[in-house]
Tab-separated table of C-alpha atoms and ligand atoms in Angstrom:
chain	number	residue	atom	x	y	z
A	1	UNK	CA	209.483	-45.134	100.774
A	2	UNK	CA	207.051	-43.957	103.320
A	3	UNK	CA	204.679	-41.532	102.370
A	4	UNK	CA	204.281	-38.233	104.661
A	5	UNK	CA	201.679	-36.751	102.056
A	6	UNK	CA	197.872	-37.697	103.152
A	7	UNK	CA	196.838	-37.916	99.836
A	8	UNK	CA	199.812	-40.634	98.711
A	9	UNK	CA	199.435	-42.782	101.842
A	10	UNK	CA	195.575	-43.100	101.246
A	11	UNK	CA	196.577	-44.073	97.855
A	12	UNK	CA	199.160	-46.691	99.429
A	13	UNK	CA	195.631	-48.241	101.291
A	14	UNK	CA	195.984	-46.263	104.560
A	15	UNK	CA	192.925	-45.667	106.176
A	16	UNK	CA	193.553	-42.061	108.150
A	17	UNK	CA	191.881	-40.757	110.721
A	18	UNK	CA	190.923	-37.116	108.658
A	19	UNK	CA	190.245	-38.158	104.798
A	20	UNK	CA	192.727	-35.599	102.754
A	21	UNK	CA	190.541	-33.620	100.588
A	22	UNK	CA	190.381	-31.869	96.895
A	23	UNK	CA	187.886	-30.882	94.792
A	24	UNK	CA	187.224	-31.313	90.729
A	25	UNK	CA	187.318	-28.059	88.997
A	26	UNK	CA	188.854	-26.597	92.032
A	27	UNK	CA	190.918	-23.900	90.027
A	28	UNK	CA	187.651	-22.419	87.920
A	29	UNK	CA	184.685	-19.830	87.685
A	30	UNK	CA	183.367	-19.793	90.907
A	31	UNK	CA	186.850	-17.914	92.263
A	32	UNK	CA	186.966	-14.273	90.722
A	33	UNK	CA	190.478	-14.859	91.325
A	34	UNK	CA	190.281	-17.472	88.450
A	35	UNK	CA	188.661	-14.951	86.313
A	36	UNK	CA	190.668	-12.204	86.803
A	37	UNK	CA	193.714	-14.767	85.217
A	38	UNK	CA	191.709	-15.937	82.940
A	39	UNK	CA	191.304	-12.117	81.665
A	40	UNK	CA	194.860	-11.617	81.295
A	41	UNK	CA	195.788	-14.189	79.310
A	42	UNK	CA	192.563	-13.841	77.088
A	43	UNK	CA	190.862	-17.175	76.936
A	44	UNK	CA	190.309	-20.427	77.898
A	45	UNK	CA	192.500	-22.180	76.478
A	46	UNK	CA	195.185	-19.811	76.316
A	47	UNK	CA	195.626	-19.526	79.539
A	48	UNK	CA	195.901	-23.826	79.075
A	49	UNK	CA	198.799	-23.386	76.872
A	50	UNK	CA	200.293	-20.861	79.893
A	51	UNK	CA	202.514	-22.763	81.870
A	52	UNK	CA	202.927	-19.516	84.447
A	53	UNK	CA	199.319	-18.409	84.525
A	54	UNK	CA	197.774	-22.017	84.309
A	55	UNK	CA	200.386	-22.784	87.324
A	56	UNK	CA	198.815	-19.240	89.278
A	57	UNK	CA	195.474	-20.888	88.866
A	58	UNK	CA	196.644	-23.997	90.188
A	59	UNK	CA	197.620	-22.791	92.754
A	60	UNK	CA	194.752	-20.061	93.943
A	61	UNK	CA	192.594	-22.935	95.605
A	62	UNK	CA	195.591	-24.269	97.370
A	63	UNK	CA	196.260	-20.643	98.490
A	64	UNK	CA	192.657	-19.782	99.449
A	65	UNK	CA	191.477	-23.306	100.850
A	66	UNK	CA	195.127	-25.578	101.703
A	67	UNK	CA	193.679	-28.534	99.889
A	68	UNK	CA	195.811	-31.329	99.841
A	69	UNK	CA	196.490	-31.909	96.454
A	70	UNK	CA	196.715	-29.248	93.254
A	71	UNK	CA	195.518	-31.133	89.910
A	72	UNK	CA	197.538	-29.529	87.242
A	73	UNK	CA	195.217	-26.314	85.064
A	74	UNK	CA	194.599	-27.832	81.792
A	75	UNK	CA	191.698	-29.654	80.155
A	76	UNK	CA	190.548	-33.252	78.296
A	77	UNK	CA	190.457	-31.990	75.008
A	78	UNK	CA	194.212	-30.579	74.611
A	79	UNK	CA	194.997	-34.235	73.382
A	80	UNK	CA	193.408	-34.842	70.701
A	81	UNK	CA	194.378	-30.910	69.532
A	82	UNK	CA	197.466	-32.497	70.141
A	83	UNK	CA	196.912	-35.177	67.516
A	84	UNK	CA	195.238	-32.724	64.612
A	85	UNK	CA	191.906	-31.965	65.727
A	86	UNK	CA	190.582	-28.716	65.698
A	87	UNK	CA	189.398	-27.030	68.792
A	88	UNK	CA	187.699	-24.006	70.138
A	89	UNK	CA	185.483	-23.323	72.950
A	90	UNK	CA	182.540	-20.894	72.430
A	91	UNK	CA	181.906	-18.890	75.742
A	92	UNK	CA	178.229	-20.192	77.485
A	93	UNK	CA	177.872	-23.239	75.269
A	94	UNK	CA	181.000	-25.340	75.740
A	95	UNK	CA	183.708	-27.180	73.476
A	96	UNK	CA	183.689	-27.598	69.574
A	97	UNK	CA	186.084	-29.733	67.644
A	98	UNK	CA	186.556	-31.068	63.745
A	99	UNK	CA	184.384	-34.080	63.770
A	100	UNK	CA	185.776	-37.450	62.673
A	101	UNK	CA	183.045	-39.590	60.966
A	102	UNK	CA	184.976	-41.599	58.300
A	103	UNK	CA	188.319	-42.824	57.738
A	104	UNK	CA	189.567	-39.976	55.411
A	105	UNK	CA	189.268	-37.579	59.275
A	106	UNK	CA	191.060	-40.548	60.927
A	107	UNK	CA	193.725	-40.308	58.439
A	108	UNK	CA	194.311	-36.707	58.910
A	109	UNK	CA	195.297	-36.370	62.671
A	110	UNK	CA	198.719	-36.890	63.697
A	111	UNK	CA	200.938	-39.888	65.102
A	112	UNK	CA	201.441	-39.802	68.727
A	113	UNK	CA	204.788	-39.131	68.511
A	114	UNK	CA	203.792	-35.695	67.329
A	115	UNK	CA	201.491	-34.505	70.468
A	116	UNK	CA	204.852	-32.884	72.570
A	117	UNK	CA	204.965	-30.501	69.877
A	118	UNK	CA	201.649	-28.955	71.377
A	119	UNK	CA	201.574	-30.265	74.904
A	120	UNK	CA	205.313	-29.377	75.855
A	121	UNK	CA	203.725	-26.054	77.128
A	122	UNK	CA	201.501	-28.584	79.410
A	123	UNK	CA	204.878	-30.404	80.724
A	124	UNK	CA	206.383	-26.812	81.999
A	125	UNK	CA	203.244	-25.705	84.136
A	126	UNK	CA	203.570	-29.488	85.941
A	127	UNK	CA	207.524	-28.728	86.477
A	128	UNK	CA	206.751	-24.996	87.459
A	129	UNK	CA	204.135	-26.680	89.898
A	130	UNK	CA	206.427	-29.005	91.485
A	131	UNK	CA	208.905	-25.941	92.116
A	132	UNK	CA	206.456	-24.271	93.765
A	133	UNK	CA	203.890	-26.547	95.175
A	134	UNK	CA	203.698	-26.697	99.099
A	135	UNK	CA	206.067	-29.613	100.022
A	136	UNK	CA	202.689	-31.263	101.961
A	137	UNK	CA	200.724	-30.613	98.915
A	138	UNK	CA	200.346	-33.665	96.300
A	139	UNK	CA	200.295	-32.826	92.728
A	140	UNK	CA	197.552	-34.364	90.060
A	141	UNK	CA	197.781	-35.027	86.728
A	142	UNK	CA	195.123	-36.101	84.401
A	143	UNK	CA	193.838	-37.080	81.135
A	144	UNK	CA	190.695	-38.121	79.670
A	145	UNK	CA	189.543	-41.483	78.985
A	146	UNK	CA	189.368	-42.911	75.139
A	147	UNK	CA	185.698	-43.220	75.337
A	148	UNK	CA	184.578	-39.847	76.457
A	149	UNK	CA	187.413	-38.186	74.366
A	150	UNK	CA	186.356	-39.790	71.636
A	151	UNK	CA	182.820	-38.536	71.913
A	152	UNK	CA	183.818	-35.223	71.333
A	153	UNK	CA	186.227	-35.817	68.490
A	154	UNK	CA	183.459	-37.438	66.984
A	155	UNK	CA	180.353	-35.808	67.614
A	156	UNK	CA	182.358	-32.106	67.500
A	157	UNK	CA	180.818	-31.254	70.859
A	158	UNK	CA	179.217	-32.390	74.140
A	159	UNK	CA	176.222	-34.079	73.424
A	160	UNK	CA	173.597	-35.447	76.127
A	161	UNK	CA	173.664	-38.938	75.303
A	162	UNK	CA	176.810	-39.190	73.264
A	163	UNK	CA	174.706	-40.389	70.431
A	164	UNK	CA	177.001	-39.942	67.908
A	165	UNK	CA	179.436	-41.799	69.332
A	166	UNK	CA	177.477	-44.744	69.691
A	167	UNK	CA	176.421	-44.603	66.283
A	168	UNK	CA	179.686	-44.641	64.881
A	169	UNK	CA	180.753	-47.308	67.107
A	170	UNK	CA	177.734	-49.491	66.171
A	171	UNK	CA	178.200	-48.872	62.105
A	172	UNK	CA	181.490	-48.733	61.908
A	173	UNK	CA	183.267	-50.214	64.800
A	174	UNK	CA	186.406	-50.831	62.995
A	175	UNK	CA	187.234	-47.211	62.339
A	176	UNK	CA	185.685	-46.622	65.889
A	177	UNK	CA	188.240	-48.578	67.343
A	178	UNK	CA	191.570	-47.277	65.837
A	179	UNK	CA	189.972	-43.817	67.241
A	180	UNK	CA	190.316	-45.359	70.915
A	181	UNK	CA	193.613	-47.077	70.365
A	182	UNK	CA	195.256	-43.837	69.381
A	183	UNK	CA	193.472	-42.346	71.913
A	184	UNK	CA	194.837	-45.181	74.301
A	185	UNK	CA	198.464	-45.009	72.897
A	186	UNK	CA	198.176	-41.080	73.541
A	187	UNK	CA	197.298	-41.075	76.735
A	188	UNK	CA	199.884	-43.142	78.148
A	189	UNK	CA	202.281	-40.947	76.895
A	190	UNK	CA	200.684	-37.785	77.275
A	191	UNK	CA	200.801	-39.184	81.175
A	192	UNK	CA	204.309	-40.291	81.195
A	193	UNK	CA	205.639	-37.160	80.381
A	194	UNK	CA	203.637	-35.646	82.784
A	195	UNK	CA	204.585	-37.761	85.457
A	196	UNK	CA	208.285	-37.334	84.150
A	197	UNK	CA	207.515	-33.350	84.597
A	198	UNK	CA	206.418	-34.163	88.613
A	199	UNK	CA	203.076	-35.195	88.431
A	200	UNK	CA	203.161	-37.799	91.968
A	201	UNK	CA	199.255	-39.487	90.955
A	202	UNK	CA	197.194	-39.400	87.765
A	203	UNK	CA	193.501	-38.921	87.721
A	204	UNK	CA	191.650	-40.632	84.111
A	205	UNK	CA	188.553	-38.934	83.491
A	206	UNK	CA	185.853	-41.126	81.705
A	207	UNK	CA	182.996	-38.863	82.223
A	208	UNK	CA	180.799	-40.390	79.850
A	209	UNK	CA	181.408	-43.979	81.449
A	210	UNK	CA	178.255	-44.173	82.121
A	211	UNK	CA	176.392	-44.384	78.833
A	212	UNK	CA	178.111	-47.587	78.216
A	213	UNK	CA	175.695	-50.825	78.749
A	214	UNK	CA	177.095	-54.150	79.083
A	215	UNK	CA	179.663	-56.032	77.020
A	216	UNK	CA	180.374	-52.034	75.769
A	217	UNK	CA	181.536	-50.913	79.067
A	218	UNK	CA	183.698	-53.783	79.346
A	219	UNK	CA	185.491	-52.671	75.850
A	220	UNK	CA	185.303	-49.475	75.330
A	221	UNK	CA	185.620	-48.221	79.578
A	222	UNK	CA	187.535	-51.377	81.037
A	223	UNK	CA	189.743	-52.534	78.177
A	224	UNK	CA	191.399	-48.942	77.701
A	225	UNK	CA	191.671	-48.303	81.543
A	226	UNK	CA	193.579	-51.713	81.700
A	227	UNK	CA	195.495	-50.544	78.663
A	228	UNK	CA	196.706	-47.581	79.601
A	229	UNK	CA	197.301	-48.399	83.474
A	230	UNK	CA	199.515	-51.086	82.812
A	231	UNK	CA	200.975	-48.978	79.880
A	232	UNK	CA	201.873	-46.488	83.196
A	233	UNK	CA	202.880	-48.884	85.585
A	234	UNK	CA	205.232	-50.540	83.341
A	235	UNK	CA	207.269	-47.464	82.857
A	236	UNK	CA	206.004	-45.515	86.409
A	237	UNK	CA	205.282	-48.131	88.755
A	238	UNK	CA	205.193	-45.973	91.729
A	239	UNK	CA	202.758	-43.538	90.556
A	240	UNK	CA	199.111	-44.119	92.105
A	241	UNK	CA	196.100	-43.937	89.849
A	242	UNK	CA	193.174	-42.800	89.993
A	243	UNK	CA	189.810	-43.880	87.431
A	244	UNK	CA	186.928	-42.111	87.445
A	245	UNK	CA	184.433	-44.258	85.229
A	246	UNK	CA	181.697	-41.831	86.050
A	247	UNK	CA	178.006	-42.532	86.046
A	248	UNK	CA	179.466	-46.651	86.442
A	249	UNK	CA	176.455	-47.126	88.683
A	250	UNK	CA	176.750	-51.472	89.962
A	251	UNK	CA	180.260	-51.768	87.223
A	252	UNK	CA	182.205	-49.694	90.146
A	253	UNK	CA	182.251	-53.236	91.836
A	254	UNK	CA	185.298	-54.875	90.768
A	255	UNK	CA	186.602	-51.512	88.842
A	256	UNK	CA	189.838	-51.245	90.442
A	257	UNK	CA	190.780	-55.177	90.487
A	258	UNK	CA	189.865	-55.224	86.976
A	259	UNK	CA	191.926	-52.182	85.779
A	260	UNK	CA	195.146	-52.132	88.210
A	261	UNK	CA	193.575	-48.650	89.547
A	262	UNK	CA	194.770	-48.238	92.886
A	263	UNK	CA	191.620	-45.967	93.627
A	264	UNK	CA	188.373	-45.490	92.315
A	265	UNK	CA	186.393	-41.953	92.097
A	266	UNK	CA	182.985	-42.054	93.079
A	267	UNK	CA	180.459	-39.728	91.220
A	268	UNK	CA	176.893	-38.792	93.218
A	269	UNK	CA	174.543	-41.439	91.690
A	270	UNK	CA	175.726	-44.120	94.179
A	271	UNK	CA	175.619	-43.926	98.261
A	272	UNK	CA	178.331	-44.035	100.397
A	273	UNK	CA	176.812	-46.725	102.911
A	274	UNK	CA	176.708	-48.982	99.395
A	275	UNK	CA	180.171	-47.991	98.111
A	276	UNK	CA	182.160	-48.312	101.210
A	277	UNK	CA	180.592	-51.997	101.194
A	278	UNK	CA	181.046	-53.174	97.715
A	279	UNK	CA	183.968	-50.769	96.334
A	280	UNK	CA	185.874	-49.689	99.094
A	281	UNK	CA	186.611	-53.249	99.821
A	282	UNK	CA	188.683	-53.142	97.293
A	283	UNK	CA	190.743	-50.130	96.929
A	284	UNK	CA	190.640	-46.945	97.978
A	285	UNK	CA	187.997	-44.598	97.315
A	286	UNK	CA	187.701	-40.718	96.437
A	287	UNK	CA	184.306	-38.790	96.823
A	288	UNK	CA	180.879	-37.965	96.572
A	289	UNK	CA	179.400	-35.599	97.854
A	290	UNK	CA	177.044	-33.929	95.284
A	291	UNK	CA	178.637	-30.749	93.837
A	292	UNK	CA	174.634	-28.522	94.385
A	293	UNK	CA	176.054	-28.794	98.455
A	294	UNK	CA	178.388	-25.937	97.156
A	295	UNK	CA	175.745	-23.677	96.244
A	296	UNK	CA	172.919	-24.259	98.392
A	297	UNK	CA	175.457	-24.818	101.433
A	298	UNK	CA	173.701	-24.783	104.983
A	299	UNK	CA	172.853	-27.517	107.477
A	300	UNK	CA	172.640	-29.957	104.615
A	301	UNK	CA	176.165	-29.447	103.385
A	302	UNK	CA	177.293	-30.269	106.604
A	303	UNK	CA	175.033	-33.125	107.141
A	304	UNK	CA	175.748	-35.004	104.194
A	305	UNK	CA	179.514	-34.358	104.682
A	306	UNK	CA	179.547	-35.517	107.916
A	307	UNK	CA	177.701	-38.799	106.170
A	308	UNK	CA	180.167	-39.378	103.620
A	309	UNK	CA	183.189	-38.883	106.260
A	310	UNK	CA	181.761	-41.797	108.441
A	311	UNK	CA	180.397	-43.856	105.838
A	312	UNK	CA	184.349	-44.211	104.266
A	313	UNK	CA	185.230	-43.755	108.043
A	314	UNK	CA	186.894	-48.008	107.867
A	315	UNK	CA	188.883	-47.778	105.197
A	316	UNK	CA	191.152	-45.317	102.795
A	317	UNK	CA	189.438	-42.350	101.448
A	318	UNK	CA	190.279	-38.878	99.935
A	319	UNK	CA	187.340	-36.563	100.237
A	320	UNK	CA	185.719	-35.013	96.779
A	321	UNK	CA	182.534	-34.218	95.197
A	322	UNK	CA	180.448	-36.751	93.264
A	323	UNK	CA	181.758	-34.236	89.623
A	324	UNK	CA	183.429	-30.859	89.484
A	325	UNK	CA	182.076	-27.724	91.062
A	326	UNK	CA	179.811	-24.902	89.327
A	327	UNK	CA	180.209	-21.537	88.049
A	328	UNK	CA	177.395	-20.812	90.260
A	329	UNK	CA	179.275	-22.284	93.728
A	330	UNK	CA	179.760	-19.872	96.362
A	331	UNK	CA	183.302	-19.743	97.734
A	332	UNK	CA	182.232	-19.906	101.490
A	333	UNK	CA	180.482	-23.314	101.187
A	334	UNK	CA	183.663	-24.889	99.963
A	335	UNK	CA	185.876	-23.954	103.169
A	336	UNK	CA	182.385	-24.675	105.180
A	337	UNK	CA	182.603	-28.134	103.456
A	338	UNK	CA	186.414	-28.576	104.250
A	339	UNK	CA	186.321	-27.074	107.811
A	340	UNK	CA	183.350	-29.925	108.625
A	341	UNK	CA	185.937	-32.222	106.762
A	342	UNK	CA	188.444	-31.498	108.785
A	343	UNK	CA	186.453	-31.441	112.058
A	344	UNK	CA	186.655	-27.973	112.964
B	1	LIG	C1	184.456	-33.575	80.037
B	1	LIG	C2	185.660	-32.793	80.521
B	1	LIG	C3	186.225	-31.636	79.901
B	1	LIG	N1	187.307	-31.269	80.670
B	1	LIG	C4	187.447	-32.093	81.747
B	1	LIG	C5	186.450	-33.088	81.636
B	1	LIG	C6	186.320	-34.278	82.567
B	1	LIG	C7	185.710	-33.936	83.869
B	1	LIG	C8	184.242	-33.630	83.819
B	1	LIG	O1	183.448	-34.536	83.581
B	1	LIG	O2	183.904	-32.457	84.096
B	1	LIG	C9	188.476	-32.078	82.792
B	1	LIG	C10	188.990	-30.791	83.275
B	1	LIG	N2	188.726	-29.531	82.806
B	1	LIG	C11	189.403	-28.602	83.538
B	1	LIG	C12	190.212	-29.294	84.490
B	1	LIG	C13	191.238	-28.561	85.323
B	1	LIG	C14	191.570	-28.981	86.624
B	1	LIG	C15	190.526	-28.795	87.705
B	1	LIG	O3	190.549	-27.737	88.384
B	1	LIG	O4	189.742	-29.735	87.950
B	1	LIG	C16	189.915	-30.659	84.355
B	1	LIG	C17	190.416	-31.835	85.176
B	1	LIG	C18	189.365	-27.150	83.369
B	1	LIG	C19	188.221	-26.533	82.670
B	1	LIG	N3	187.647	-26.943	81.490
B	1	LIG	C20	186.675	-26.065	81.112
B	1	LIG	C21	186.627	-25.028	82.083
B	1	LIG	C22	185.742	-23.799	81.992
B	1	LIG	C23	186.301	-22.933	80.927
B	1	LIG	C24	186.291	-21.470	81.258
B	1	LIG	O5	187.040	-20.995	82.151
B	1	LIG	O6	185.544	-20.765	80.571
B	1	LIG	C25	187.593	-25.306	83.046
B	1	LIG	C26	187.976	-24.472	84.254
B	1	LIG	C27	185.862	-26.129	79.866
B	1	LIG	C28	185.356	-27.446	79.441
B	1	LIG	N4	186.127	-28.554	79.246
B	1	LIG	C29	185.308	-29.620	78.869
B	1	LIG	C30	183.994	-29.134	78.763
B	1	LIG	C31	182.787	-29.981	78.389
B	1	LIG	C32	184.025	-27.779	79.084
B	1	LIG	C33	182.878	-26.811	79.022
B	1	LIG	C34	181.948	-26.981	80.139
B	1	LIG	C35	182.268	-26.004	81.210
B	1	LIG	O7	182.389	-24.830	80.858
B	1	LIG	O8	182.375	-26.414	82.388
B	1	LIG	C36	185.792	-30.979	78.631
């Protein structure tokens, strides 16, 4: 079928002459709009387990901005609540789950054919999107990688160099590893029901990609990327995806030939001029421009977005930042960032 929506035929390898453009953490803080949901339905991750208010903030970005693709209002962590874990988020300071540090925690959490009963409410703000989704706009879903989720299920919290997780991998790798293949199994269908919902692409999030160092980022960031594509493509073969191994640094060469992604999302920490020449010769690429241009704005925002836009110029690219946007972002920089996007 020939794709009419940007987004889908610079996943298909087309190289367009305006890159489409979305943003991470789009729907968030930074938009008192945002807030003012996230009031009425109390907290966080209430408004999550929403399907019509999580679908409103979905939306609100594609309202205020037209980007061309909505990723679907929900968050990383709602799997492994799905499978058993406890989770809460404590306002300022960020996530907290039960930890899992021996095998008596593993044996506690659920089977994956238990996580609908918690992420059903997930599957209805996807279908409500697709209802009401402009018909140029792509929809995203998403889940998060095995590694990074499993550095909060096992640490309890973010941490800032996912020690914990390392540990447990280096004592007791065994137990380690039946965390990521449940995590692995999970996702895949956490992401075919999605897709089955109306999600067109899926985005995996392995934010904490980069703390891997040699043979580990080949098991515990390739291995489960493979996994879990070809786990998708077996039963969705038309759905693109996108990996985000973030923080990959020189292992973004090769990424997508070595996972089946058919894009790759580039954080901040590597140039465009470099990534157009050893990644985006092999797929297409999403990013990077660094996510401070959306509060300091200015001639610099412009600059380096003009950079980006001709660096990827040669081959398919969707426009994004290098991670997701701040609290602290003013609204006005983002449509100054899209309108020098879009050359106006
Ligand atoms: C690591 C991670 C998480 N969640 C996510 C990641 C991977 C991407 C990344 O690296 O940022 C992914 C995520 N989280 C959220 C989305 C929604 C879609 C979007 O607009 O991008 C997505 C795609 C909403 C959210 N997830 C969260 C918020 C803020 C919560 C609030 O409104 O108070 C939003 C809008 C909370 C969250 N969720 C998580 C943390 C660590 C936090 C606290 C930090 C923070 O406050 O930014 C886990």
């Amino acid at each position: 079928m020939t794709q009419t929506k940007t987004i889908l035929r610079a996943l298909a390898g087309e190289t367009l002459e305006t890159p489409p453009i979305w943003m991470m953490r789009q729907a968030g803080r930074y938009l008192p709009e945002y807030m003012a949901t996230r009031g009425q339905a109390g907290d966080f991750l209430s408004l999550c387990y929403s399907p019509e208010l999580a679908a409103e903030v979905t939306l609100q970005p594609i309202r205020r901005y037209g980007f061309d693709a909505a990723i679907l209002f929900a968050d990383i962590l709602l799997l492994p609540q799905a499978l058993g874990a406890d989770l809460w988020f404590v306002t300022g300071e960020g996530p907290r789950l039960s930890t899992i540090q021996s095998q008596a925690d593993f044996d506690k959490l659920k089977p994956v054919s238990e996580i609908d009963e918690t992420l059903s409410p997930v599957y209805e703000t996807v279908k409500i999107l697709s209802r009401e989704l402009p018909k140029e706009t792509t929809l995203i879903g998403f889940a998060g990688m095995p590694w990074t989720v499993a550095t909060y299920m096992v640490a309890g919290r973010g941490t800032p160099d996912q020690g914990p997780a390392h540990a447990l991998k280096d004592e007791n790798p065994e137990l380690f590893d039946q965390i990521i293949d449940l995590l692995t199994a999970g996702t895949i269908e956490y992401l075919s029901k999605q897709i089955e919902a109306g999600a067109e692409v899926v985005k995996l999030f392995d934010s904490w990609a980069g703390s891997l160092k040699g043979a580990d980022f080949d098991k515990y960031a390739v291995e489960p990327a493979k996994k879990i594509i070809a786990g998708l493509k077996a039963r969705h073969p038309d759905t693109p995806i996108i990996a985000f191994p973030r923080g990959a640094g020189e292992r973004y060469v090769g990424f997508a030939k070595a996972t089946g992604a058919d894009c790759v999302a580039l954080d901040d920490g590597v140039t465009p001029e470099w990534a157009a020449k050893n990644v985006q010769n092999d797929s297409c690429v999403q990013g990077n421009l660094k996510s401070s241009h959306m509060v300091t704005g200015g001639q610099d925002l412009v600059d380096e977005t003009r950079k980006i836009v001709a660096a990827f110029g040669k081959g398919p690219h969707i426009f994004n930042l290098g991670h997701g946007i701040t609290p602290d972002a003013d609204p006005a920089n983002v449509q100054l960032m899209i309108d020098t996007v879009r050359g106006k």
